[in-house]
mmCIF file of C-alpha atoms in Angstrom:
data_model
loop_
_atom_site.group_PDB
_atom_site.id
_atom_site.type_symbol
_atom_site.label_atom_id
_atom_site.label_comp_id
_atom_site.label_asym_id
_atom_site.label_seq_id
_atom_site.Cartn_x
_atom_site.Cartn_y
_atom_site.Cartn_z
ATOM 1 C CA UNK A 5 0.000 0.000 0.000
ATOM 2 C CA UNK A 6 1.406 3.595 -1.019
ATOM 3 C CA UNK A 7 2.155 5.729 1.919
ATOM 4 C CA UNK A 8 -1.402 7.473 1.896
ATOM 5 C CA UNK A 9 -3.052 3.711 2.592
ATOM 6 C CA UNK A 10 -4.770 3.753 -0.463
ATOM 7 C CA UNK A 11 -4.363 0.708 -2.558
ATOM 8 C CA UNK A 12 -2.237 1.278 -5.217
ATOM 9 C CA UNK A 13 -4.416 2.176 -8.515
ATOM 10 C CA UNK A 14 -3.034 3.905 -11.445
ATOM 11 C CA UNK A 15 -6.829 5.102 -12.616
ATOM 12 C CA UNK A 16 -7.439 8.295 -12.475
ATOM 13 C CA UNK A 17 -10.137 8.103 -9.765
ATOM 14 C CA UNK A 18 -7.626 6.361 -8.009
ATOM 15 C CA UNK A 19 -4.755 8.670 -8.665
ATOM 16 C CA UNK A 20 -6.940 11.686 -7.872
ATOM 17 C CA UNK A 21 -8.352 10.212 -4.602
ATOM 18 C CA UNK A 22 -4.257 9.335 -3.377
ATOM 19 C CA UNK A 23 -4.119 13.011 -4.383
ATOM 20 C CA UNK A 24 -6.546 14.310 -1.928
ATOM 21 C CA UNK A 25 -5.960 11.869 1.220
ATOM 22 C CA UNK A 26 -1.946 13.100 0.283
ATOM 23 C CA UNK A 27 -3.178 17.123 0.101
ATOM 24 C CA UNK A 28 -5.653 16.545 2.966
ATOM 25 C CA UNK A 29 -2.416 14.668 5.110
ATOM 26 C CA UNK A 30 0.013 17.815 3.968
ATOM 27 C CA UNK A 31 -2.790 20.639 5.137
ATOM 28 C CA UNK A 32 -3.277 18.817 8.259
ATOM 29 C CA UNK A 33 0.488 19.376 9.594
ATOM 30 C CA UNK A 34 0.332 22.714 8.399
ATOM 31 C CA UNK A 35 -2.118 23.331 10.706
ATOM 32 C CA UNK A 36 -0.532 21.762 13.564
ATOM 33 C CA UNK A 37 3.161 23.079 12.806
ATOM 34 C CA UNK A 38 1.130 26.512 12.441
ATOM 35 C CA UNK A 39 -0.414 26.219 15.927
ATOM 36 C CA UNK A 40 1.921 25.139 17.605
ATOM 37 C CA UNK A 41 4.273 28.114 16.330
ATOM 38 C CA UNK A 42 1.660 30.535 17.919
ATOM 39 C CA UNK A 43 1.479 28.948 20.813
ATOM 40 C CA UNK A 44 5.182 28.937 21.251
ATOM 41 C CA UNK A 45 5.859 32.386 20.092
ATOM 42 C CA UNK A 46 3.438 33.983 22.810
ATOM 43 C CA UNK A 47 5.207 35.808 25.476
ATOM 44 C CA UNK A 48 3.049 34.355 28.502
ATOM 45 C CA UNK A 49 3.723 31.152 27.256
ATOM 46 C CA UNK A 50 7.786 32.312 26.782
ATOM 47 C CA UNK A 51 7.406 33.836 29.976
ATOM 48 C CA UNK A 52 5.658 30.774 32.000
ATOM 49 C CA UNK A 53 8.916 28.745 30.650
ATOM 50 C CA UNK A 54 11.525 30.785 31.831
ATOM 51 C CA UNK A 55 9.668 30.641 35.030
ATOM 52 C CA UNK A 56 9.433 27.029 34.839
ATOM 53 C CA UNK A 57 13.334 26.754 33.984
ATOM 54 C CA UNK A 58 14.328 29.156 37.002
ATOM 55 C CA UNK A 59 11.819 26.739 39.370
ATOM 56 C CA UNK A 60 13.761 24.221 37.541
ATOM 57 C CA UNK A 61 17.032 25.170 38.637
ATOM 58 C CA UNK A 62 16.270 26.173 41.994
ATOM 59 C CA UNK A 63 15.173 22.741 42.926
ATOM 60 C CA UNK A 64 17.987 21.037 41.475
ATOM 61 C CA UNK A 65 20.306 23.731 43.399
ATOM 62 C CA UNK A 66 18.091 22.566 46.386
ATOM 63 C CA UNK A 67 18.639 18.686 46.005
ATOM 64 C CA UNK A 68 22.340 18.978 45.109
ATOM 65 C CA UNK A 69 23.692 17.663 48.196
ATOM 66 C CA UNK A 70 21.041 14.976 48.701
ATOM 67 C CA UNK A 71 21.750 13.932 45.067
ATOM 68 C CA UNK A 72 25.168 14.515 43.949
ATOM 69 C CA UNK A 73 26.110 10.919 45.010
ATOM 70 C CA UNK A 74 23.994 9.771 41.960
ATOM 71 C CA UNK A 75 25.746 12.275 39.325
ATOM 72 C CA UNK A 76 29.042 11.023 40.998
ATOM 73 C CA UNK A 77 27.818 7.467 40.602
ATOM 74 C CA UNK A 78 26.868 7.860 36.756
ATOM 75 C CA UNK A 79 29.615 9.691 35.541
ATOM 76 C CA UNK A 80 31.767 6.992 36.918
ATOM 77 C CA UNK A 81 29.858 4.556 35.598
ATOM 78 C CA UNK A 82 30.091 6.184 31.614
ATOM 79 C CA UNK A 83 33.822 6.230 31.980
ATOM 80 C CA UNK A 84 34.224 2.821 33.365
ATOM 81 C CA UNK A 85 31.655 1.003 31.077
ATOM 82 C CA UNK A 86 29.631 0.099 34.061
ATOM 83 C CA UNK A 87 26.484 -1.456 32.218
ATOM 84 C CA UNK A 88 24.725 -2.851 35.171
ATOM 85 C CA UNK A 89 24.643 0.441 36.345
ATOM 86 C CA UNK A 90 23.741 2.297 33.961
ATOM 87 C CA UNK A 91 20.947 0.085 32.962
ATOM 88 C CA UNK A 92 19.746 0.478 37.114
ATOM 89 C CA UNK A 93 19.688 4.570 36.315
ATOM 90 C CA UNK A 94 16.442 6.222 35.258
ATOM 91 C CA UNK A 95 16.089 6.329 31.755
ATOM 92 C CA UNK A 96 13.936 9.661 31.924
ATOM 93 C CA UNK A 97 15.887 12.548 30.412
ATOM 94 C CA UNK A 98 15.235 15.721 28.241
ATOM 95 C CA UNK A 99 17.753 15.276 25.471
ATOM 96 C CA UNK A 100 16.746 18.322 23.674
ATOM 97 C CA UNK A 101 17.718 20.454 27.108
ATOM 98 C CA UNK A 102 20.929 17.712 27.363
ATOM 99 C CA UNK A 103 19.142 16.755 30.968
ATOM 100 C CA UNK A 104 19.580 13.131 31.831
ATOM 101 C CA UNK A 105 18.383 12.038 35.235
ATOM 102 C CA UNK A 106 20.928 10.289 36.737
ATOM 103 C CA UNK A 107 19.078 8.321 39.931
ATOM 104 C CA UNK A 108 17.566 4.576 40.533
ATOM 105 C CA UNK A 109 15.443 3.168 38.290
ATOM 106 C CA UNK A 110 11.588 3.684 39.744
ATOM 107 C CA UNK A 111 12.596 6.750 41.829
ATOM 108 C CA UNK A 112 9.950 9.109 39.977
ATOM 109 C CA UNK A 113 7.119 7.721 42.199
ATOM 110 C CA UNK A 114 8.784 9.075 45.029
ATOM 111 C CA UNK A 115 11.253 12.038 44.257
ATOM 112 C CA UNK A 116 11.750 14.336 40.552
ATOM 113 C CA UNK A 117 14.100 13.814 38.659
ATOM 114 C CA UNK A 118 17.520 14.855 38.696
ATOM 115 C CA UNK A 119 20.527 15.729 37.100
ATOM 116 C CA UNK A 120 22.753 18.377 35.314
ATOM 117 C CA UNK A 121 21.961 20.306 32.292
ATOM 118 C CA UNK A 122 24.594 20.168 29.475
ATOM 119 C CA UNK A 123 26.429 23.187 30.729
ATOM 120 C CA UNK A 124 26.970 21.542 34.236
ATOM 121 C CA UNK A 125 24.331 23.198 36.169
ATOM 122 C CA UNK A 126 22.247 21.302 38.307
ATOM 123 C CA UNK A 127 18.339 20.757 37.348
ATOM 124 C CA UNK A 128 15.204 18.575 38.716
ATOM 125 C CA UNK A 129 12.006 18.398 36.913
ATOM 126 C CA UNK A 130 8.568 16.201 37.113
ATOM 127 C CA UNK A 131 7.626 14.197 34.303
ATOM 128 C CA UNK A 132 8.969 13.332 30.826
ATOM 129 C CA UNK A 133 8.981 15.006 27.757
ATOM 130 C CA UNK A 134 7.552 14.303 24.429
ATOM 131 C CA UNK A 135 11.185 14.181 23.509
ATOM 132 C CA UNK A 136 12.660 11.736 25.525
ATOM 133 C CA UNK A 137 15.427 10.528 23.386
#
């Protein structure tokens, strides 16, 4: 079956009907993409994510001493190979933001997550991202 899930028919009813479902697909993440880049570009919703990314920070600041064992415990783990570790570490992460949470597996029932952004700065957040790479 072509991409569209039409069955493949070289008439032209057929051709024209893959050419709607195709135009109708097209339109229909134009609209999204379009949305979305409204919603993104408004400066509440800019604003409310700084805020979010200062809360953000704060908390990981906060849980730094609790957690730092756990940062200490991964990075030694990535330059030793340590696999059974690293499979034991949560895989939640925000790779976009270069966030990888870097305690137990299961923890998030319990306690956010936490880690280090990519520029070293410590971070804790609730919940995953559509991202999550």
């Amino acid at each position: 079956m072509p991409a569209g899930g039409a069955a493949a028919d070289s008439s032209t009813p057929g051709r024209v009907a893959a050419a709607v479902e195709e135009h109708a697909r097209r339109r229909a993440w134009w609209e999204a993409e379009t949305a979305i880049a409204a919603v993104v570009s408004d400066p509440e919703v800019r604003r409310l994510g700084e805020e979010i990314e200062r809360a953000e920070a704060l908390l990981g600041e906060e849980l730094r001493p609790h957690f730092q064992p756990f940062r200490d415990r991964y990075d030694r783990a990535v330059r030793e190979g340590d696999l059974d570790t690293l499979t034991r570490t949560c895989d939640g992460k925000h790779g976009r933001w270069g966030r990888i949470c870097v305690l137990d597996t299961g923890h998030d029932s319990t306690e956010p997550h936490w880690g280090t952004t990519a520029e070293g700065r410590p971070v804790a957040w609730v919940g995953s991202a559509p991202d999550d790479d």
